[in-house]
Amino acid sequence: MAEVNKMKRLTVVRISAIFVLVLLAGHLFYVQVVWGDSLSASARKNMVVVQKLPAQRGSIYDRHHHILVANKPYYSLYAYPNEITDKKAMAIKLSPLIHQTSTAILQHLERNRYYTDLSNNISYKIMKVLQNMHLGGIYLPKKETSFFPQGRLAAQVLGFTGAGEKGIEGLEAEYNRVLAGRSGWETANIDGLGNILPSTARNYVPPRPGDNLVLTIDESIQFRVQEELRRLKAKFHPTWAAIIVMNPATGGILAIGSTPGFDPSRWARYPEKVWGADPPVLNSIEPGSVFKIVTTSAALEQGIATPATRSSYPGYITVDGIRLHDWNYQKDNNRTLAWAFQNSYNPVFAALALKLGVNAFYRYIRGFGFGRPTGVDLPGEASGIVIPARSVTSLNLATMGFGQSISVTPIQMLTAACAVANGGYLMVPRLVREITDAGGKVVQRLGPRVVRQVVSSVTATRVMQMMRRVVKRGTGIPAAVPGYRVAGKTGTAQVPGPHGYRKGVYVGSFLGFAPYPHPRAGILVVVDHPRGKEYYGDQVAAPAFKAVASYILHHWGIPPSTPGPKTPPAGPVNVTLPDLRGYPEATAGFVLKMKGLKAVASGRAGTVAGQVPSPGARVPYGGAVVLHLARPKPGSPVYLPDLAGLSMKEAGTALVDLGLQFYPVGSGVAGRQYPSYGTMVKHGSMVKVWFSPPPG
């Protein structure tokens, strides 16, 4: 009996053991087969630390490759705590350098096992100090942030970046993918305790830097436009004002600005209504009389009128029982269309719109691009407002003829008018001329794009002739540029409100071209709600056109259209000789040529070591200056020349030729520089030069 019980117990034990083994085998199978891939992936993930390496963001240049948006380096500080033996001692060492308490640093090091960020704003100076301390487990990757060397210049167009260096507004947002580049990464293997394995090889994929934008904007013209905007703001205190300069032949925007402005490097200090709204492309306005360019073009192209077509009105036209008056209530006694355009006579253009009819007039309104975005490469462009053709009344149509009952953006209006200036072709306005890679190689050229031909070249020429008369003897006389022929059209529009037009609120504008008859620049000036007694376009906007057009014509060296006053022959002129020491030979020769002097080289090619006569001497105009040249030894100290009076391009070329780095600030001609002129600096040193507009 005892033997039987013993056998039973053994059988139970055996069965229990087999059952346990089956359970274990099943669990192992489940872990290895069912969970295997998931557990392996988790293990691999826990065994690897990944560090993202941000890409260098691309820069933005003007059409002459002057820097508008650069990248300013800074450094991050992060740690691998498991590589740090004495965390408390490390916290004490870092505390005074990164301006954090040792307690806070120690908490970071103890709380995070594999990786922790300690600071995202380490200067170059502190970075060098930390590097020289050779601290194990501490890493200092280089990062960059946007830097605006020209301050507020073209701020609303350029935009800025926010968190993660992502473009928020302007070109920074529109071309974010182009500028951003592609991030890289670095990995390191760790053991089960989180310690980096000393024998492991760290995988490294380098970041790809972003591409650069080369704009159609001319930095000098942009600077002059913003100076004029400041003058408009100070004199008329408008709600906002805008100036756009465009090449009619290509659609390339040479300058675009508006008020109020802001500093893009401190954008967060300004309300969103300042940096988040770009009036030239977002604000819709009734254009007023500048829209008569469109009405006239349509009438001439359709053959319902010519510049010589005559009409007579008693100072108004009646439409649907409503009298539409001329701006000064004058009578039109058998006057021509050319006269009506020259004097901005409203009844004639109301009649032309009615004669064209809805279908024909709307065909040209749409053809000139109104009611839809122009396609300019800026985010959030508005479409303007055009009453649907099925809903338009006779009164609407008549008032559209002289620029009311229709809403347009400034960029739409200038783009449409440029179609008249270039022979009839509507162009896509553009700000980016080409895209280059980090090495400066052109990746993509963005050439002119024609949308359609709106009117014939004959019609375009006739309208331009009438615009010329506006400036010569009509409402646009204040826009005339002495010595040059220019053409244009004034505009004064009422501002609509919830209960009709607002009393005493106007938009003054002037749209013109220079030089006539082959314009290279179309300029639109808009002044919204100027305060004071002056509000007509010829009073507030035409003088601003004159100032900008005059600058552009002289800036480009375009010879006068008409001979200037004769001046008596001048007597002998003496020129004060500048200090040319340190200049490369080519730059010294250029400076002397600009002063009307000749350069005579003496010695081997290189930089100027001496000159005869000496600096400050008075030399007759046309005289010669001997330049003693010497070739400096590679890597030897460089004598820093006096850069005062040079343009940004000239100063930059001189410094690069000397093997120095160039850091420009401002715009215009060189003034102050650091280090100061005459200093001996190391080869490759950075030279900071401040630029400002030339006097007058």
XYZ file of C-alpha atoms in Angstrom:
696
model
C 0.000 0.000 0.000
C 2.813 2.389 0.863
C 4.468 1.478 -2.419
C 1.293 2.384 -4.330
C 1.027 5.795 -2.621
C 4.686 6.484 -3.376
C 4.152 5.751 -7.090
C 1.097 8.003 -7.131
C 3.087 10.871 -5.629
C 5.882 10.409 -8.193
C 3.345 10.415 -10.998
C 1.833 13.678 -9.722
C 5.306 15.254 -9.423
C 6.223 14.134 -12.935
C 2.965 15.447 -14.400
C 3.411 18.745 -12.519
C 7.000 19.077 -13.784
C 5.933 18.348 -17.335
C 3.137 20.914 -17.018
C 5.558 23.538 -15.703
C 8.023 22.777 -18.508
C 5.257 23.105 -21.091
C 4.230 26.438 -19.595
C 7.836 27.661 -19.633
C 8.319 26.488 -23.210
C 5.106 28.212 -24.245
C 6.132 31.431 -22.548
C 9.571 31.322 -24.156
C 7.956 30.730 -27.547
C 5.610 33.681 -26.988
C 8.432 35.968 -25.868
C 10.800 34.971 -28.667
C 8.354 34.676 -31.545
C 5.376 36.885 -30.731
C 7.164 39.616 -28.748
C 10.541 39.114 -30.333
C 10.548 41.905 -32.906
C 8.986 44.419 -30.511
C 11.399 43.610 -27.673
C 14.394 43.672 -30.020
C 13.388 47.079 -31.374
C 12.871 48.376 -27.849
C 16.245 47.036 -26.776
C 17.958 48.609 -29.766
C 16.217 51.882 -29.020
C 17.313 51.788 -25.395
C 20.839 50.958 -26.461
C 21.221 53.995 -28.766
C 21.288 57.736 -28.039
C 20.446 59.969 -31.018
C 21.515 63.636 -31.199
C 19.894 65.789 -33.898
C 22.310 68.102 -35.748
C 20.509 71.185 -37.110
C 21.367 72.406 -40.609
C 22.785 75.851 -41.307
C 19.973 78.026 -42.640
C 20.511 79.723 -45.984
C 21.152 83.458 -46.314
C 19.251 86.117 -48.273
C 21.028 88.609 -50.566
C 19.954 91.577 -52.667
C 20.433 91.583 -56.447
C 24.068 92.718 -56.029
C 24.783 89.951 -53.482
C 24.770 92.345 -50.537
C 23.765 90.399 -47.448
C 20.267 91.078 -46.074
C 19.783 88.069 -43.792
C 22.782 86.171 -42.446
C 23.255 83.490 -39.805
C 24.763 84.364 -36.450
C 26.472 81.452 -34.656
C 25.775 80.451 -31.082
C 26.368 77.263 -29.100
C 24.284 74.808 -27.118
C 25.546 72.974 -24.052
C 24.383 69.423 -23.449
C 25.676 66.551 -21.344
C 25.755 62.754 -21.245
C 25.366 62.325 -17.433
C 26.609 58.701 -17.479
C 29.962 59.928 -18.775
C 30.351 62.294 -15.790
C 32.004 60.743 -12.741
C 31.538 63.561 -10.229
C 28.279 65.324 -11.097
C 28.396 67.690 -8.115
C 31.870 68.941 -9.027
C 30.747 69.378 -12.650
C 27.721 71.440 -11.566
C 29.954 73.736 -9.500
C 32.315 74.270 -12.474
C 29.509 75.054 -14.935
C 27.418 77.306 -12.685
C 29.291 80.647 -13.099
C 29.758 80.093 -16.840
C 26.164 79.393 -17.843
C 24.506 81.579 -15.164
C 22.583 78.773 -13.462
C 22.785 77.589 -9.873
C 24.865 74.493 -9.199
C 21.797 72.941 -7.552
C 19.708 73.323 -10.728
C 22.509 71.893 -12.888
C 22.982 68.963 -10.522
C 19.265 68.179 -10.664
C 19.450 68.030 -14.466
C 22.451 65.704 -14.344
C 20.898 63.359 -11.779
C 17.367 63.352 -13.180
C 18.356 62.543 -16.789
C 20.211 59.311 -17.291
C 21.386 59.465 -20.900
C 21.162 63.039 -22.198
C 20.205 66.525 -20.993
C 20.205 70.064 -22.403
C 21.806 72.558 -20.044
C 21.804 75.763 -22.123
C 20.835 76.918 -25.625
C 22.612 80.261 -25.647
C 26.366 79.915 -25.151
C 28.553 82.661 -26.604
C 31.703 81.985 -28.572
C 33.825 83.292 -25.686
C 32.267 80.947 -23.096
C 32.413 78.079 -25.587
C 36.198 78.515 -25.876
C 36.547 78.586 -22.077
C 34.575 75.347 -21.734
C 36.552 73.708 -24.510
C 39.822 74.541 -22.777
C 38.540 72.955 -19.548
C 38.291 69.533 -21.322
C 35.229 68.455 -19.376
C 34.234 64.849 -20.021
C 30.576 64.264 -20.924
C 30.019 67.905 -21.931
C 29.353 68.782 -25.591
C 29.026 72.141 -27.358
C 27.353 71.825 -30.796
C 27.344 74.936 -32.963
C 23.973 76.401 -33.953
C 22.871 79.507 -35.823
C 20.117 82.098 -35.681
C 19.014 84.706 -38.225
C 20.894 87.991 -38.167
C 19.801 91.179 -39.983
C 22.891 93.322 -40.701
C 20.760 96.046 -42.327
C 18.384 96.387 -39.375
C 14.830 97.253 -40.432
C 15.564 97.230 -44.164
C 12.783 95.332 -46.033
C 11.679 93.720 -42.755
C 8.130 92.884 -43.860
C 9.392 91.316 -47.079
C 12.228 89.323 -45.516
C 10.187 88.108 -42.535
C 11.848 86.217 -39.696
C 12.165 82.825 -38.056
C 10.678 81.534 -34.830
C 11.154 78.433 -32.694
C 13.279 75.822 -34.395
C 14.432 78.398 -36.937
C 11.232 77.943 -38.936
C 10.212 80.838 -41.173
C 7.148 82.665 -39.886
C 6.592 85.655 -42.150
C 7.775 87.028 -45.499
C 10.326 85.257 -47.660
C 11.572 83.323 -44.637
C 8.165 81.610 -44.539
C 7.522 81.421 -48.301
C 10.893 79.781 -48.984
C 11.297 77.982 -45.658
C 11.976 74.589 -47.278
C 14.658 76.106 -49.511
C 16.365 77.992 -46.682
C 16.040 75.356 -43.960
C 18.285 72.632 -45.388
C 18.208 69.119 -43.927
C 19.162 68.169 -40.372
C 21.803 65.542 -39.665
C 22.213 63.235 -36.688
C 24.772 61.486 -34.517
C 24.273 58.259 -32.558
C 26.140 56.522 -29.717
C 25.576 53.031 -28.253
C 25.040 52.566 -24.489
C 24.978 49.571 -22.150
C 22.128 48.405 -19.930
C 23.017 50.979 -17.289
C 23.051 53.836 -19.769
C 26.842 54.153 -20.008
C 28.235 54.967 -23.449
C 30.235 52.003 -24.644
C 33.868 53.107 -25.042
C 34.504 50.745 -27.947
C 31.483 51.801 -30.025
C 31.799 53.874 -33.182
C 29.479 56.885 -33.234
C 27.429 57.094 -36.435
C 27.386 60.541 -37.986
C 25.230 61.894 -40.817
C 26.174 65.522 -41.540
C 23.434 68.130 -41.970
C 22.890 69.627 -45.443
C 22.964 73.429 -45.302
C 20.024 75.371 -46.713
C 20.160 77.157 -50.053
C 20.416 80.942 -50.393
C 18.021 83.428 -51.985
C 19.267 86.158 -54.317
C 16.520 88.769 -54.613
C 15.506 91.219 -57.322
C 15.619 93.953 -54.647
C 18.292 96.632 -54.904
C 19.509 97.416 -51.397
C 20.257 101.073 -52.194
C 16.823 101.712 -53.756
C 15.159 99.899 -50.848
C 17.004 102.157 -48.413
C 15.861 105.272 -50.310
C 12.263 104.019 -50.372
C 12.262 103.532 -46.599
C 13.752 106.979 -46.066
C 10.878 108.436 -48.093
C 8.355 106.391 -46.128
C 9.771 107.843 -42.917
C 9.321 111.330 -44.361
C 5.712 110.574 -45.333
C 4.973 109.249 -41.857
C 6.505 112.268 -40.136
C 4.757 114.812 -42.368
C 1.283 113.319 -42.926
C 0.855 110.787 -40.064
C -1.039 108.309 -42.284
C -2.681 105.095 -41.083
C -0.180 103.393 -43.378
C 1.832 104.199 -46.469
C 3.520 102.021 -49.079
C 5.977 102.406 -51.934
C 6.731 99.718 -54.531
C 9.367 99.924 -57.271
C 9.161 97.384 -60.099
C 10.958 96.714 -63.370
C 8.091 96.831 -65.910
C 9.903 94.580 -68.379
C 10.502 91.679 -65.989
C 8.164 92.098 -63.030
C 11.207 92.119 -60.735
C 10.553 94.139 -57.573
C 13.431 96.544 -56.934
C 12.082 97.836 -53.620
C 8.948 97.401 -51.541
C 8.210 98.950 -48.178
C 5.454 100.205 -45.937
C 4.713 101.832 -42.615
C 4.664 101.067 -39.808
C 7.929 99.146 -39.846
C 9.598 96.929 -37.268
C 12.935 95.393 -36.308
C 12.896 91.743 -37.465
C 15.541 90.736 -34.930
C 13.139 91.823 -32.150
C 9.837 91.016 -33.852
C 8.253 89.594 -30.677
C 8.282 93.093 -29.136
C 5.816 94.334 -31.784
C 2.091 93.557 -32.080
C 1.089 91.060 -34.762
C -0.782 93.772 -36.684
C 2.645 95.317 -37.431
C 4.699 92.282 -38.488
C 1.793 90.080 -39.570
C 0.368 92.489 -42.171
C 2.239 93.583 -45.285
C 0.125 96.438 -46.758
C 1.445 96.281 -50.359
C 0.139 92.719 -50.772
C -2.551 92.442 -48.083
C -4.364 95.789 -47.864
C -7.194 96.334 -50.338
C -8.075 99.917 -51.267
C -10.244 101.688 -53.786
C -7.589 102.863 -56.252
C -9.188 106.120 -57.317
C -8.014 107.856 -60.468
C -4.910 105.706 -61.033
C -7.455 103.071 -62.188
C -8.242 105.346 -65.154
C -5.141 103.759 -66.725
C -7.176 100.532 -66.992
C -10.388 102.215 -68.207
C -8.502 104.188 -70.856
C -6.574 101.122 -72.037
C -9.825 99.150 -72.430
C -11.563 101.980 -74.309
C -8.658 102.475 -76.732
C -8.201 98.738 -77.304
C -11.933 98.244 -77.971
C -11.927 101.176 -80.378
C -14.701 103.130 -78.656
C -12.448 106.167 -78.174
C -9.095 107.672 -79.144
C -6.988 110.243 -77.305
C -8.583 112.861 -79.604
C -12.211 111.834 -78.922
C -14.139 114.879 -77.680
C -16.957 115.204 -75.168
C -18.832 117.869 -73.187
C -20.195 117.558 -69.659
C -21.497 120.198 -67.241
C -19.164 118.991 -64.476
C -21.062 115.776 -63.786
C -22.776 112.753 -65.323
C -26.116 111.359 -64.122
C -26.387 107.571 -63.707
C -29.501 105.912 -62.257
C -30.605 109.313 -60.971
C -27.284 109.925 -59.172
C -24.976 112.779 -60.153
C -21.311 111.748 -60.359
C -19.292 114.961 -60.083
C -15.825 115.807 -61.216
C -13.389 116.363 -58.327
C -13.508 120.174 -58.804
C -16.922 120.445 -60.464
C -15.429 122.007 -63.595
C -17.213 121.858 -66.943
C -15.886 119.913 -69.913
C -16.468 122.127 -72.924
C -15.726 119.950 -75.960
C -12.494 118.536 -74.523
C -10.490 115.515 -75.685
C -9.973 112.224 -73.843
C -6.291 113.173 -73.528
C -7.334 116.369 -71.719
C -9.722 114.412 -69.447
C -6.962 111.975 -68.545
C -4.486 114.796 -67.961
C -6.880 116.587 -65.615
C -8.479 113.442 -64.117
C -11.997 114.379 -65.248
C -14.342 111.759 -63.716
C -17.489 112.074 -65.908
C -15.605 111.059 -69.060
C -14.353 107.821 -67.493
C -17.747 106.971 -66.052
C -19.153 107.353 -69.571
C -16.389 105.192 -71.052
C -17.118 102.391 -68.576
C -20.823 102.482 -69.418
C -20.081 102.468 -73.133
C -17.764 99.486 -72.729
C -20.493 97.566 -70.904
C -20.148 94.904 -68.248
C -18.790 92.084 -70.415
C -16.101 94.075 -72.224
C -14.997 96.145 -69.204
C -14.825 93.072 -66.973
C -12.769 91.270 -69.590
C -10.085 93.924 -69.208
C -10.467 94.165 -65.420
C -9.801 90.425 -65.212
C -7.210 90.615 -67.960
C -5.176 93.162 -66.001
C -5.201 90.739 -63.052
C -7.745 92.268 -60.675
C -9.824 89.996 -58.485
C -7.119 87.350 -58.081
C -3.614 87.218 -56.543
C -0.743 88.344 -58.754
C 1.396 85.370 -57.742
C 4.101 87.439 -56.040
C 6.287 85.158 -53.926
C 5.041 86.338 -50.529
C 2.639 84.488 -48.219
C -1.011 85.410 -47.782
C -1.453 87.698 -50.788
C -4.965 89.193 -50.998
C -7.142 89.061 -54.135
C -8.837 92.435 -53.897
C -12.598 92.723 -54.361
C -14.404 92.875 -57.705
C -18.215 92.899 -57.676
C -19.452 89.763 -59.498
C -20.468 90.659 -63.058
C -23.984 89.290 -62.525
C -24.496 91.658 -59.577
C -23.001 94.877 -60.951
C -25.305 97.857 -61.501
C -24.944 100.714 -63.965
C -23.905 102.957 -61.083
C -21.241 100.431 -59.996
C -19.932 100.221 -63.541
C -19.780 103.999 -63.951
C -17.893 104.536 -60.670
C -15.476 101.708 -61.523
C -14.494 103.811 -64.523
C -12.778 106.296 -62.210
C -11.603 103.814 -59.562
C -14.460 103.420 -57.095
C -16.666 100.349 -56.400
C -13.606 98.169 -56.893
C -10.928 97.195 -54.398
C -7.332 96.367 -55.331
C -4.018 95.775 -53.578
C -1.071 98.086 -54.302
C 0.888 95.204 -55.872
C -2.055 94.473 -58.209
C -2.313 98.102 -59.283
C 1.376 98.514 -60.084
C 1.571 95.146 -61.850
C -1.398 96.107 -64.049
C 0.069 99.515 -64.896
C 3.434 97.946 -65.743
C 1.603 96.008 -68.474
C 0.990 99.363 -70.130
C 4.595 100.474 -69.659
C 6.130 97.319 -71.204
C 4.005 97.214 -74.354
C 0.923 95.363 -73.109
C 2.187 92.281 -71.228
C 1.009 91.361 -67.734
C 3.943 89.960 -65.759
C 4.103 87.947 -62.544
C 5.766 90.194 -59.929
C 8.686 88.460 -58.238
C 11.168 88.985 -55.440
C 13.565 86.050 -55.883
C 15.882 86.092 -58.880
C 17.867 82.929 -58.215
C 18.572 80.242 -55.641
C 22.175 79.283 -54.860
C 23.665 76.519 -52.779
C 25.967 76.972 -49.779
C 28.948 77.237 -52.116
C 27.368 79.999 -54.205
C 26.519 77.808 -57.214
C 23.240 78.686 -58.914
C 20.687 75.945 -58.273
C 17.690 77.602 -59.928
C 17.108 80.812 -61.888
C 13.645 82.316 -61.566
C 13.252 84.357 -64.730
C 10.429 86.672 -65.870
C 7.002 85.082 -66.387
C 4.422 86.507 -68.786
C 0.797 85.897 -67.786
C -0.824 87.239 -70.958
C -0.878 90.135 -73.387
C -3.653 92.445 -72.224
C -3.519 95.234 -74.801
C -1.585 95.917 -77.981
C 1.669 97.840 -78.034
C -0.125 100.643 -79.918
C -2.668 101.054 -77.121
C 0.047 100.845 -74.476
C 2.065 103.564 -76.221
C -0.943 105.882 -76.450
C -1.761 105.489 -72.763
C 1.871 106.163 -71.848
C 1.770 109.334 -73.955
C -1.252 110.521 -71.974
C 0.536 109.678 -68.711
C 3.453 111.795 -69.872
C 1.069 114.749 -70.352
C -0.216 114.301 -66.778
C 3.257 115.094 -65.427
C 4.084 117.701 -68.044
C 0.996 119.884 -67.745
C -1.684 118.107 -65.680
C -2.363 117.000 -62.107
C 1.021 115.248 -61.865
C 3.270 118.288 -62.239
C 4.622 117.859 -58.643
C 6.051 114.492 -59.767
C 8.277 115.991 -62.476
C 11.991 115.205 -62.143
C 14.228 118.060 -63.358
C 16.214 117.077 -66.426
C 14.260 113.857 -67.047
C 11.041 112.859 -68.762
C 8.730 110.802 -66.543
C 5.096 109.726 -66.881
C 2.397 109.022 -64.311
C -1.126 109.327 -62.956
C -2.436 110.832 -59.730
C -5.148 109.257 -57.610
C -7.300 110.428 -54.721
C -9.820 107.893 -53.464
C -12.495 108.133 -50.799
C -12.524 105.404 -48.171
C -15.737 103.377 -47.864
C -17.325 102.754 -44.461
C -20.358 100.892 -43.138
C -22.721 103.745 -44.142
C -21.162 105.048 -47.349
C -17.886 106.869 -47.838
C -16.177 108.177 -44.707
C -16.077 111.938 -44.549
C -12.598 113.467 -44.671
C -10.805 110.119 -45.118
C -8.855 109.648 -48.344
C -6.134 107.584 -49.968
C -3.691 109.673 -51.980
C -1.587 107.905 -54.591
C 0.701 108.388 -57.541
C 1.699 105.742 -60.075
C 4.453 106.591 -62.518
C 7.341 105.451 -64.693
C 10.879 106.654 -65.316
C 12.442 107.433 -67.674
C 9.906 108.069 -70.445
C 9.408 106.646 -73.084
C 11.481 103.557 -72.186
C 10.797 103.069 -68.460
C 13.110 100.982 -66.315
C 11.233 101.606 -63.084
C 7.537 101.677 -62.254
C 6.829 103.358 -58.914
C 3.608 103.362 -56.890
C 3.194 105.553 -53.807
C 0.110 105.057 -51.603
C -0.680 107.205 -48.554
C -3.728 106.025 -46.601
C -5.641 108.613 -44.571
C -3.083 111.433 -44.438
C -3.837 113.823 -41.565
C -4.001 117.515 -42.297
C -5.201 119.794 -45.059
C -3.252 117.998 -47.802
C -4.650 114.670 -48.983
C -4.775 114.758 -52.794
C -2.450 112.394 -54.626
C -0.535 115.257 -56.223
C 0.069 116.761 -52.768
C 1.046 113.734 -50.675
C 2.231 111.031 -53.104
C 3.624 112.766 -56.199
C 6.535 114.446 -54.334
C 7.518 111.047 -52.914
C 7.529 109.595 -56.438
C 9.740 112.477 -57.533
C 12.239 111.822 -54.735
C 12.466 108.069 -55.378
C 12.547 108.394 -59.191
C 15.241 111.075 -59.014
C 17.393 108.855 -56.799
C 16.968 105.834 -59.081
C 17.824 107.756 -62.261
C 21.003 109.119 -60.695
C 21.814 105.816 -58.946
C 21.716 104.011 -62.291
C 23.682 106.737 -64.037
C 20.942 107.355 -66.623
C 21.805 110.519 -68.574
C 19.299 113.372 -68.407
C 16.532 113.391 -71.019
C 16.816 117.152 -71.455
C 19.945 119.322 -71.302
C 20.519 121.036 -67.975
C 21.434 124.691 -67.517
C 24.750 125.763 -68.951
C 27.496 126.400 -66.400
C 30.539 128.603 -66.924
C 33.821 126.734 -67.407
C 35.450 125.971 -64.061
C 38.984 126.971 -63.206
C 41.710 124.614 -61.966
C 40.439 122.179 -59.321
C 42.594 120.673 -56.612
C 41.774 117.287 -55.123
C 42.691 116.252 -51.586
C 44.615 112.992 -51.820
C 43.288 110.158 -49.626
C 45.455 107.732 -47.698
C 45.779 104.701 -49.984
C 48.175 102.646 -47.867
C 46.991 99.099 -47.400
C 44.712 99.119 -50.441
C 45.040 96.421 -53.100
C 46.369 97.953 -56.307
C 43.053 97.643 -58.192
C 41.053 99.329 -55.423
C 43.561 102.173 -55.078
C 43.389 102.766 -58.825
C 39.604 102.853 -58.693
C 39.560 105.377 -55.820
C 41.933 107.673 -57.691
C 39.908 107.372 -60.902
C 36.715 108.371 -59.072
C 38.518 111.499 -57.837
C 39.735 112.358 -61.336
C 43.350 111.317 -60.709
C 45.675 108.849 -62.419
C 47.554 105.993 -60.768
C 51.173 105.207 -61.616
C 52.340 101.897 -60.133
C 55.857 101.411 -58.811
C 57.137 98.039 -57.628
C 55.728 94.515 -57.761
C 51.968 93.955 -57.840
C 50.370 93.800 -54.413
C 49.143 96.342 -51.899
C 50.036 100.026 -51.529
C 52.951 100.466 -49.110
C 53.463 104.169 -49.819
C 52.361 106.990 -52.116
C 53.646 110.216 -53.618
C 52.309 112.836 -52.965
C 51.555 111.890 -49.373
C 48.028 111.607 -47.926
C 46.261 114.942 -47.472
C 48.218 116.703 -50.231
C 46.303 118.856 -52.761
C 46.706 117.465 -56.285
C 45.421 119.170 -59.491
C 42.434 117.415 -61.076
C 43.762 114.951 -63.659
C 47.148 114.705 -61.949
C 49.131 111.513 -61.306
C 49.814 109.716 -58.023
C 52.684 107.262 -57.670
C 51.769 104.093 -55.773
C 54.614 102.102 -54.236
C 53.467 98.484 -54.247
C 54.692 95.542 -52.224
C 53.554 91.935 -52.104
C 52.911 90.950 -48.467
C 54.168 87.603 -47.212
C 51.459 84.925 -46.836
C 49.941 85.049 -43.360
C 51.753 88.264 -42.409
C 49.879 91.105 -40.622
C 47.791 93.336 -42.877
C 47.765 97.149 -42.813
C 44.095 98.133 -42.618
C 43.228 100.863 -45.168
C 40.863 103.807 -44.756
C 37.534 102.640 -46.238
C 35.635 105.912 -45.721
C 33.544 106.917 -48.727
C 33.568 103.531 -50.460
C 30.410 101.688 -51.415
C 29.640 98.374 -49.735
C 30.778 96.437 -52.796
C 34.046 98.399 -53.086
C 34.866 98.075 -49.383
C 34.054 94.357 -49.399
C 36.194 93.715 -52.479
C 39.142 95.582 -50.952
C 38.978 93.623 -47.692
C 38.554 90.241 -49.376
C 41.517 90.998 -51.647
C 43.550 91.664 -48.505
C 42.546 88.307 -47.055
C 40.231 89.832 -44.440
C 36.620 89.106 -43.515
C 33.947 91.722 -44.139
C 31.099 92.524 -41.693
C 28.884 95.343 -43.067
C 26.350 97.299 -41.007
C 23.827 99.706 -42.534
C 23.611 100.873 -46.129
C 25.130 103.598 -48.287
C 28.807 104.603 -48.144
C 31.442 103.543 -45.634
C 32.063 105.689 -42.583
C 33.293 104.260 -39.289
C 35.253 101.001 -39.252
C 36.620 98.646 -36.594
C 39.503 98.047 -36.218
C 40.316 101.616 -37.183
C 42.291 102.439 -40.297
C 46.074 102.140 -40.003
C 45.832 99.170 -37.610
C 47.926 96.076 -38.301
C 45.583 93.075 -38.147
C 46.079 89.349 -38.547
C 45.391 87.706 -41.886
C 41.759 86.507 -41.890
C 40.587 88.997 -39.239
C 37.034 90.343 -39.256
C 36.621 94.040 -40.138
C 33.321 95.700 -39.209
C 32.310 98.663 -41.378
C 29.343 100.973 -40.727
C 27.567 102.417 -43.787
C 25.195 105.366 -44.006
C 23.502 107.314 -46.841
C 25.686 109.911 -48.543
C 24.868 113.523 -47.622
C 22.279 115.212 -49.800
